[in-house]
Tab-separated table of C-alpha atoms in Angstrom:
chain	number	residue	atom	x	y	z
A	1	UNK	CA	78.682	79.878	141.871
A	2	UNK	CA	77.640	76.237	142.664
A	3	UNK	CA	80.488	73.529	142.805
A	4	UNK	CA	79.251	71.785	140.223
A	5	UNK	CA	78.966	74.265	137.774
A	6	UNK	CA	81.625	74.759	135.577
A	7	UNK	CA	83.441	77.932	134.620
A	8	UNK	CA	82.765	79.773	132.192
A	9	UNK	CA	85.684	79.837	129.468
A	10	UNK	CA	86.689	83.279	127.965
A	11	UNK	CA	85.913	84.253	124.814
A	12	UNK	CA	88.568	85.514	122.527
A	13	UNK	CA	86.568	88.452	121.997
A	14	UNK	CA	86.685	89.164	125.771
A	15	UNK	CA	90.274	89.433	126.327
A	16	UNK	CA	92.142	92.723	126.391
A	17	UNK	CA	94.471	93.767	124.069
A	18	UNK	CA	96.696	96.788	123.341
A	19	UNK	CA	97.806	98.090	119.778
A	20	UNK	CA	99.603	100.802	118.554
A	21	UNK	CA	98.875	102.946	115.890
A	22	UNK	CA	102.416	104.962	114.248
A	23	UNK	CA	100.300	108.211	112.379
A	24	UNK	CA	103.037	109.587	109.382
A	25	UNK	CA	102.419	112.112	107.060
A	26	UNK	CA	99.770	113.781	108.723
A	27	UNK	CA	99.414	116.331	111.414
A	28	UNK	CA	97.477	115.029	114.424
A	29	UNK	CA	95.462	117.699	115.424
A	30	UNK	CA	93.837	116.779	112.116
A	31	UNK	CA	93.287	113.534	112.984
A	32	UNK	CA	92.269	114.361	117.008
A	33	UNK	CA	90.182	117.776	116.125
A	34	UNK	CA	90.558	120.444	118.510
A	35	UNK	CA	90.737	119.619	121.936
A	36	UNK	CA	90.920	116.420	121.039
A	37	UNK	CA	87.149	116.220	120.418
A	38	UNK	CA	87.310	113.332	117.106
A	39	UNK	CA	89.679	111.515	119.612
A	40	UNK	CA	86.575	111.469	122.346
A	41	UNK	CA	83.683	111.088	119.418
A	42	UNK	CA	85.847	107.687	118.445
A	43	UNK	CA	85.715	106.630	122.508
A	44	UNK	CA	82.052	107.112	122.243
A	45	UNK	CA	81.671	105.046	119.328
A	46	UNK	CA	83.743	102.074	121.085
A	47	UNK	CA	83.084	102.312	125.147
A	48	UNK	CA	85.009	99.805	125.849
A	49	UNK	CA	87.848	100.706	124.083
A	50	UNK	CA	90.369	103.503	125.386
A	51	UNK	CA	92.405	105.389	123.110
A	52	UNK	CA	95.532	107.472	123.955
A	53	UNK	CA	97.555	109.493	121.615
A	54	UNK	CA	101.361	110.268	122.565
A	55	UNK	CA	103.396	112.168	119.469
A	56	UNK	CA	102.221	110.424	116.906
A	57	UNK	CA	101.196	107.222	118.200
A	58	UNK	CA	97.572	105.768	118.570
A	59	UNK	CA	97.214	103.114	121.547
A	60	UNK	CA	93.693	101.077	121.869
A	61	UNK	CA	93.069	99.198	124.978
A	62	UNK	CA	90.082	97.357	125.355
A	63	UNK	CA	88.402	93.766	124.483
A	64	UNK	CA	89.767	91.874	121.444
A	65	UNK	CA	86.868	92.338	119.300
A	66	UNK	CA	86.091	96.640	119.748
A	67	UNK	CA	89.897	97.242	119.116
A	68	UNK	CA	89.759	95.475	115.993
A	69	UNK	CA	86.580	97.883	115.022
A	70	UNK	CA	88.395	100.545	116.665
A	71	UNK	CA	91.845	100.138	114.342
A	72	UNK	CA	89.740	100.029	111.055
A	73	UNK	CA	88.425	103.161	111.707
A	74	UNK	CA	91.258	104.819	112.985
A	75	UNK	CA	93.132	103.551	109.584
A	76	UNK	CA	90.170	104.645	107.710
A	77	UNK	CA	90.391	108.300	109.285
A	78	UNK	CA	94.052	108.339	108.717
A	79	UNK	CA	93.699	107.455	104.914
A	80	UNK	CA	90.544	109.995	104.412
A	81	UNK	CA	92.887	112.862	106.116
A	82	UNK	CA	95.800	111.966	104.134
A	83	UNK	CA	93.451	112.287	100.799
A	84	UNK	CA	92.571	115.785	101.895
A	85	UNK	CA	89.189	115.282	103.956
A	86	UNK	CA	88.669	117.028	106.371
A	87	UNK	CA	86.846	115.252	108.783
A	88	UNK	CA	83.685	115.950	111.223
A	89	UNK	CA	82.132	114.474	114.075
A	90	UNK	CA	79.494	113.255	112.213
A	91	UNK	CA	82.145	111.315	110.247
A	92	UNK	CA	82.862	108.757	112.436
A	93	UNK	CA	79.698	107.031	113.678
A	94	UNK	CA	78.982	107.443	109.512
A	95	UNK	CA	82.323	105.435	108.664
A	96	UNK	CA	82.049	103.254	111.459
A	97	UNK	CA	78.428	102.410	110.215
A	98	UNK	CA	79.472	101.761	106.805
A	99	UNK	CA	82.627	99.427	108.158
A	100	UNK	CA	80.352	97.241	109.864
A	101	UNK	CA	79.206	96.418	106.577
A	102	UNK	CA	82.199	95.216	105.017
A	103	UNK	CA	82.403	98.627	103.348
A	104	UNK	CA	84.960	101.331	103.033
A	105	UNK	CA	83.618	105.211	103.630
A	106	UNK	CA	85.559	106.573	100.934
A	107	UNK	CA	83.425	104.404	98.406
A	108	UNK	CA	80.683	106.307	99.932
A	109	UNK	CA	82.038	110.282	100.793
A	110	UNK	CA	83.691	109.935	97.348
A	111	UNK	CA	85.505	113.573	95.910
A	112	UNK	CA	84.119	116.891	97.279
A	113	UNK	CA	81.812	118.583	95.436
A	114	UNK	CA	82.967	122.207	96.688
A	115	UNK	CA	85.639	122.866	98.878
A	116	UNK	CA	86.208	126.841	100.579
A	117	UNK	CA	88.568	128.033	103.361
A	118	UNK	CA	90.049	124.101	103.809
A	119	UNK	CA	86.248	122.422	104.195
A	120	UNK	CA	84.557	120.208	101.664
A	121	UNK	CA	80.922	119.794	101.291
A	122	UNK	CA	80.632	115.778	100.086
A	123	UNK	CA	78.183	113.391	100.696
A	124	UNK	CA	78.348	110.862	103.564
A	125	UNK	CA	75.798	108.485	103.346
A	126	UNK	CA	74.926	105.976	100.817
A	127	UNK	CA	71.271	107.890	100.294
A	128	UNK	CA	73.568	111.131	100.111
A	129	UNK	CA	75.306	109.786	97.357
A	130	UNK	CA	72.517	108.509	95.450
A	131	UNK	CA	70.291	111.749	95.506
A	132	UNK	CA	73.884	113.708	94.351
A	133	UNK	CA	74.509	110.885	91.589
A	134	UNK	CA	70.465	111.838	90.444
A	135	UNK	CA	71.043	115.282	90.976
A	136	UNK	CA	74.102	114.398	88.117
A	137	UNK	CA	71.894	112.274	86.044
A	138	UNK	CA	68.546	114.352	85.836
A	139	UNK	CA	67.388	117.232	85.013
A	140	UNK	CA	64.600	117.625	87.769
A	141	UNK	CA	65.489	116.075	91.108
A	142	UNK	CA	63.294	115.924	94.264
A	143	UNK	CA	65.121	115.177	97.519
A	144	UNK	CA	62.577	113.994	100.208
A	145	UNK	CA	63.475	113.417	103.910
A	146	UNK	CA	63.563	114.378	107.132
A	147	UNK	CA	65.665	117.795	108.824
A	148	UNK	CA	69.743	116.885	108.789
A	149	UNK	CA	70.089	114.716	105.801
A	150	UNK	CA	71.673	117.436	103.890
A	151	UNK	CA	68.726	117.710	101.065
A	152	UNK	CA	69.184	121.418	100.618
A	153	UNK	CA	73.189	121.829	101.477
A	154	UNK	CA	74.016	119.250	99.336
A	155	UNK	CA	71.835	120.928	96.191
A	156	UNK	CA	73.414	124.150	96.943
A	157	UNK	CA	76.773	122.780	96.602
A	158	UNK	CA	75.663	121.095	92.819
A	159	UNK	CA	74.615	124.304	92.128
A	160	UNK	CA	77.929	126.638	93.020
A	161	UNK	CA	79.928	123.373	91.671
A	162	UNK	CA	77.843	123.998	88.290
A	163	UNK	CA	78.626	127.378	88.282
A	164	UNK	CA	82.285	127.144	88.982
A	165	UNK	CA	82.192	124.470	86.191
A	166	UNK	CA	80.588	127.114	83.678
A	167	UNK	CA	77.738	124.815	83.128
A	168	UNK	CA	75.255	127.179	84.145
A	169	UNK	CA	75.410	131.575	84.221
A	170	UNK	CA	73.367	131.804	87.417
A	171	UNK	CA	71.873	130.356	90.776
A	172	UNK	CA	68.347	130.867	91.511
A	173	UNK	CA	67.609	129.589	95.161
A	174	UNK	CA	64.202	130.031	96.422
A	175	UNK	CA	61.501	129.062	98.916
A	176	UNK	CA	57.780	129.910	99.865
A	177	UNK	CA	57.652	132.159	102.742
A	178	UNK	CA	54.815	130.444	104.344
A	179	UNK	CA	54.625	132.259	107.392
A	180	UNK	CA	53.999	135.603	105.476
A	181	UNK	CA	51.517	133.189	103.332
A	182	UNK	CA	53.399	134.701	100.494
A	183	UNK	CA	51.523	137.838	100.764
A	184	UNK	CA	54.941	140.620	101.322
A	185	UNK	CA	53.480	143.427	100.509
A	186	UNK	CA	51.948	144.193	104.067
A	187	UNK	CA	54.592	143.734	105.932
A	188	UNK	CA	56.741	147.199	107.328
A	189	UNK	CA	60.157	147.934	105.442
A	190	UNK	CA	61.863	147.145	101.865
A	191	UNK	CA	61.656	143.556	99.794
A	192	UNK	CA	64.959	142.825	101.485
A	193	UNK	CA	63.745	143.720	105.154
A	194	UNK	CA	60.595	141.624	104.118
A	195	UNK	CA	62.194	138.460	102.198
A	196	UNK	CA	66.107	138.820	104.235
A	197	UNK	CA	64.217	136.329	107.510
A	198	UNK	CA	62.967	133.640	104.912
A	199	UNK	CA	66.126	133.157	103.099
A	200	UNK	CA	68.653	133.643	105.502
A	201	UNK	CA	69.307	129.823	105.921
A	202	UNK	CA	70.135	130.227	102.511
A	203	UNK	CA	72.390	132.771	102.134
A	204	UNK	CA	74.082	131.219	105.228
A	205	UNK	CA	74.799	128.454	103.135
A	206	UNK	CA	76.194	130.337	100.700
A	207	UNK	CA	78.459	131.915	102.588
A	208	UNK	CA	79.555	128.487	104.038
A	209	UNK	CA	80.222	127.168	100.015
A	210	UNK	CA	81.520	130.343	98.554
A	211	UNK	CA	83.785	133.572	99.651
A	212	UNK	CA	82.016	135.556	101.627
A	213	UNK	CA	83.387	138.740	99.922
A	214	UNK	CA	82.504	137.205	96.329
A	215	UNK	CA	78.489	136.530	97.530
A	216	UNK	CA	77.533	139.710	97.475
A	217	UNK	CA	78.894	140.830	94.311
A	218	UNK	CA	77.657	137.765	92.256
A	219	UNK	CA	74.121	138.873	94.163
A	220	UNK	CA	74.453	142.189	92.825
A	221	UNK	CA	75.425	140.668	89.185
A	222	UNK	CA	72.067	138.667	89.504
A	223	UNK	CA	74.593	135.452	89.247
A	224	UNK	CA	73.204	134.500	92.005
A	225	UNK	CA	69.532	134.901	93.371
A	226	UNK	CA	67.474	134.132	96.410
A	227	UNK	CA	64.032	134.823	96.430
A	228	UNK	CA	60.698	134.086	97.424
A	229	UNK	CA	58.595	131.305	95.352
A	230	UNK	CA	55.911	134.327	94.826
A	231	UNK	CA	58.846	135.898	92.230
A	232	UNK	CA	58.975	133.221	89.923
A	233	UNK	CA	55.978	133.383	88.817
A	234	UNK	CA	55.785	134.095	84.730
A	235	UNK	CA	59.608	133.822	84.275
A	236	UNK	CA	61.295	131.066	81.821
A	237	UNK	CA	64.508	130.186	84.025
A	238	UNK	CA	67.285	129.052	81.389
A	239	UNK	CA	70.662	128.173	81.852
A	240	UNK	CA	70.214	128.469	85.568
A	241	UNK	CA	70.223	125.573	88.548
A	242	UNK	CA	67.225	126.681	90.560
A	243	UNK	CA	66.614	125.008	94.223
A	244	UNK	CA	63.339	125.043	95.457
A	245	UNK	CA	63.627	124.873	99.093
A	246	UNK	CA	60.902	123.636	102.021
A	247	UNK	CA	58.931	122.248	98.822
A	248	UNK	CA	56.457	120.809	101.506
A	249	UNK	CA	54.833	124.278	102.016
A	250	UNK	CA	54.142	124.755	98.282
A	251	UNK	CA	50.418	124.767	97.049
A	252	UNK	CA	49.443	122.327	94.272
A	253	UNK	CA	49.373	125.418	92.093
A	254	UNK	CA	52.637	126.945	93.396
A	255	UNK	CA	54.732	123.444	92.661
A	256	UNK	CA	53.320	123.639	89.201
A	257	UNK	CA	53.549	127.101	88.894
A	258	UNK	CA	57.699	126.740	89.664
A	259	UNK	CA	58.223	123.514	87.813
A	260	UNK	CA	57.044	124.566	84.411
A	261	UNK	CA	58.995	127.719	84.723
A	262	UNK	CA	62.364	124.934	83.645
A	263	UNK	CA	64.174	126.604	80.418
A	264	UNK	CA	66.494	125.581	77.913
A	265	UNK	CA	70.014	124.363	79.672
A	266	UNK	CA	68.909	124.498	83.331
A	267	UNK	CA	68.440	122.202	86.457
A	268	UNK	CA	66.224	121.886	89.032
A	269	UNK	CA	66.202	120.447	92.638
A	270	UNK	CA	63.176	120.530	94.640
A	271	UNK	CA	63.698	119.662	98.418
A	272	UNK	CA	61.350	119.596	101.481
A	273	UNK	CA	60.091	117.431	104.615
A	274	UNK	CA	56.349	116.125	103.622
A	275	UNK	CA	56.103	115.489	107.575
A	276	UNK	CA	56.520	119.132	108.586
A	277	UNK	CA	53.643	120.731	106.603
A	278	UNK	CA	52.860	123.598	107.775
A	279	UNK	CA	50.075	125.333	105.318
A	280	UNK	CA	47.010	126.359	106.392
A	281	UNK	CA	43.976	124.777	104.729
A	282	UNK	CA	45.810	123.615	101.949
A	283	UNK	CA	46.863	120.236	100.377
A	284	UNK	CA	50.987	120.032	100.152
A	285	UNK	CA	52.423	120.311	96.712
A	286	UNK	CA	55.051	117.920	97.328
A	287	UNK	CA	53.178	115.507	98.662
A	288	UNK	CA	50.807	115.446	95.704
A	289	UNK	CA	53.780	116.033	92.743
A	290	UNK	CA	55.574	112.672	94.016
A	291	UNK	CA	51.858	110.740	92.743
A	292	UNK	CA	51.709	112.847	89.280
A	293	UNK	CA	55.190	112.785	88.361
A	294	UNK	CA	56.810	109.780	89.687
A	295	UNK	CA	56.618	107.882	86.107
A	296	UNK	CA	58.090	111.245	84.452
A	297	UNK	CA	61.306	110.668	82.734
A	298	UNK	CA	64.030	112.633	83.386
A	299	UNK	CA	62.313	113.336	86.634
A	300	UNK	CA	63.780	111.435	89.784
A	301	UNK	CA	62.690	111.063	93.618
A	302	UNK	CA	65.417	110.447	96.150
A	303	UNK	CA	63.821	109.805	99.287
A	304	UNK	CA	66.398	110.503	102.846
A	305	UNK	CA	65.997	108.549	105.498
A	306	UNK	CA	67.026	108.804	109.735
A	307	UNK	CA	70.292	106.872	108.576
A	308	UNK	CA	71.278	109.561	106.277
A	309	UNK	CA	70.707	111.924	108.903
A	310	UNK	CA	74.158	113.937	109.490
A	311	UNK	CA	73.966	115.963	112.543
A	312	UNK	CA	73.707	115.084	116.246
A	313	UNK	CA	72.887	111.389	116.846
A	314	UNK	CA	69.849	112.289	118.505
A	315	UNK	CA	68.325	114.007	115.341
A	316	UNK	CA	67.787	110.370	113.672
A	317	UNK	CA	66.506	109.002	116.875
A	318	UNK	CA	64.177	111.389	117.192
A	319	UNK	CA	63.015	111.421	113.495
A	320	UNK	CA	62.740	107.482	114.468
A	321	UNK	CA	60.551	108.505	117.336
A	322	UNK	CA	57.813	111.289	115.736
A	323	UNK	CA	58.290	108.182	112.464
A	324	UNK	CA	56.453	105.813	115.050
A	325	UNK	CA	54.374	108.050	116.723
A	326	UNK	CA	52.604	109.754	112.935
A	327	UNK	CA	51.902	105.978	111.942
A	328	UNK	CA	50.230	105.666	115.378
A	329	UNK	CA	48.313	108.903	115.068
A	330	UNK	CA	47.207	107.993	111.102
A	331	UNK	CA	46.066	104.516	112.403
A	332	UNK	CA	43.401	105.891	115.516
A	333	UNK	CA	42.839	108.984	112.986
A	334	UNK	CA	41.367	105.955	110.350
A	335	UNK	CA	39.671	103.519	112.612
A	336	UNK	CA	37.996	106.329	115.401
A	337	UNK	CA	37.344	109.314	112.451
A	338	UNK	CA	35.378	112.271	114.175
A	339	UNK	CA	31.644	112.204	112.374
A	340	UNK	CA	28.687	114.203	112.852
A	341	UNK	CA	27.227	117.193	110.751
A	342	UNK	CA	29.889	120.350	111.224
A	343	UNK	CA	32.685	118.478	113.073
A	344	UNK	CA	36.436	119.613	112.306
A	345	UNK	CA	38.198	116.625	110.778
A	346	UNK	CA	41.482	115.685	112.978
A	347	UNK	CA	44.480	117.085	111.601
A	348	UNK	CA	42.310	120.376	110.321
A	349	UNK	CA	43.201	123.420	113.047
A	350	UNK	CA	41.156	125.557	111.180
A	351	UNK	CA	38.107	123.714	110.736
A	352	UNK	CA	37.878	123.590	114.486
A	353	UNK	CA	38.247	127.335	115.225
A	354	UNK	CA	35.373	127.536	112.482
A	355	UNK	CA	33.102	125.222	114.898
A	356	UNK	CA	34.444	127.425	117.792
A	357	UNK	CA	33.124	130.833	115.688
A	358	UNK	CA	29.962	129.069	115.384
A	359	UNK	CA	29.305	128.252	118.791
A	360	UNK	CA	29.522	124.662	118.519
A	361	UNK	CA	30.028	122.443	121.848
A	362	UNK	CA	33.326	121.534	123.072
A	363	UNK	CA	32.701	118.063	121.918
A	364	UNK	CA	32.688	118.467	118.813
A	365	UNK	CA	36.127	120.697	118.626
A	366	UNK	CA	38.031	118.480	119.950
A	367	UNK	CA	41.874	118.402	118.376
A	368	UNK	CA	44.482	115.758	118.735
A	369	UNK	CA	47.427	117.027	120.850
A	370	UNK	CA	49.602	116.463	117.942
A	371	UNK	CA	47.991	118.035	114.416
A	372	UNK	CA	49.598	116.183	111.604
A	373	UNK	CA	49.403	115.205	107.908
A	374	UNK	CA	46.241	113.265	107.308
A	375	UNK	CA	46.646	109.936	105.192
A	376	UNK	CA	45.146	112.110	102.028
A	377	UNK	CA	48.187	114.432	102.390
A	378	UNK	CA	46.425	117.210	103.442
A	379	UNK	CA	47.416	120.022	106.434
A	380	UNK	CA	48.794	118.860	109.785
């Protein structure tokens, strides 16, 4: 440094500090998580901080400014554990989010909507809470976002809540099985060999929300019932909360096929991804419902977002990233449009393996790299 510069002072912020945290009425391994992983998940969230736990005391070490974050959110976990929480990795970068704002967690996680074997399913974002408070309010709610903001867990848990509340007589959870393009009957084995690798993620849900011994009895009872969207058709569904799952691979015809079969004294919620669209040929019936219904009363859109994404940090980055990248591909797919008599239009896989049947020149088959939802919302 040159002699005639002058020092630079220290900030408040950058001096070190140590405080000590006394933990009562709790035990600690609910606090630290096993192995002391929530202990390591809060070092992550502060780097600078370091945090060592003897008995039940909780020392942070680092700069002025990061302990001070660190100690509200160590009180915060303290007084969520204390209410009964239990608490999750993905709890702490969401609390420590929602402290930055001048905001306290519980205002957002609120009371559990289900709780089995000593876990509660709540929300734990402030989209979370307002697609729960619609689910509450309306009687059909669509929950649109991307994978890990809890769209489908969270309307499974309204529904076995409303059934433990005697609102309702039965659950009817179902989804198209796109893959099979709802056409079962070809395929080797029974309906439950055929349907069983469709719902599965459902009925794993289940098991998370209910007792796995009472499942399959209230499955046998028809209290509860998961099957494909192809078996609703012609049914009146009342008194029932009905989930329609990975709503993005419905038809037109199939969303209004499963919409109008709402009866006297039920609910619905209607939950999909309008980014992962994966039917062939066909416009997505959840893209198209949000433009024909969005004025409906008693009808409600709660769009998700990558901040209401609960697992792994890296899911909301990279729901950030393929965000960025489908605006780029819409943009070149509007201002550099294939032409010419018998081209496939980008973002149509099938219309170029019709060019390739016809013998057409490689030119004009040529495919992005990444086939995607056109601007229309038609097929990736």
């Amino acid at each position: 440094m040159p002699a005639n510069e002058p020092a630079q002072p220290t900030t408040d912020d950058d001096q070190v500090v140590s405080v000590a945290l006394q933990v009562d009425g709790i035990a600690m391994v609910q606090l630290l998580g096993p192995q002391d992983r929530l202990l390591k998940t809060v070092e992550r969230q502060y780097p600078g901080v370091k945090v060592v736990v003897r008995g039940n005391e909780v020392t942070l070490t680092g700069p002025e400014r990061e302990v001070a974050r660190a100690k509200a959110l160590v009180d915060e976990l303290v007084g969520m554990v204390k209410r009964g929480q239990d608490i999750g990795p993905s709890d702490i970068p969401m609390s420590a989010r929602i402290l930055d704002d001048d905001r306290k967690p519980s205002d957002t996680f609120g009371t559990p909507i289900v709780s089995s074997r000593g876990k509660s399913v709540r929300p734990k974002t402030d989209g979370q809470r307002a697609y729960v408070d619609a689910i509450d309010e309306h009687t059909i709610t669509f929950g649109i976002g991307p994978a890990g903001t809890g769209k489908t867990y969270l309307a499974m848990a309204k529904a076995v809540q409303a059934l433990q509340r005697r609102e309702v007589t039965r659950i009817i959870l179902t989804r198209p099985a796109v893959e099979a393009g709802e056409r079962l009957g070809f395929l080797p084995g029974t309906l439950t060999d055929k349907i069983d690798p469709y719902l599965r993620p459902l009925y794993d849900a289940l098991n998370e929300m209910m007792d796995p011994e009472l499942v399959p009895k209230l499955l046998a009872a028809g209290t509860v019932e998961v099957a494909p969207l192809a078996y609703m058709r012609g049914r009146t569904l009342n008194d029932s909360f009905v989930v329609l799952d990975e709503a993005q691979n419905t038809t037109p015809e199939q969303m209004k096929m499963f919409l109008t079969r709402l009866g006297f004294g039920s609910k619905m919620v209607v939950t999909g991804d309008i980014t992962q669209v994966d039917l062939p040929g066909n416009v997505s019936g959840l893209r198209l419902v949000t433009r024909i219904l969005e004025t409906v009363e008693d009808i409600h859109f709660a769009r998700l977002g990558s901040e209401d994404v609960v697992r792994h940090t890296l899911v909301g980055r990279i729901v950030d990233a393929y965000t960025v990248y489908d605006e780029e591909r819409l943009a070149e797919q509007a201002g550099h449009r294939p032409g010419g008599r018998g081209s496939a239009p980008v973002g149509n896989p099938d219309g170029a393996n019709r060019a390739e049947r016809r013998g057409r020149p490689p030119q004009d088959r040529q495919r992005p790299p990444y086939p995607q939802n056109d601007a229309r919302g038609g097929n990736r």
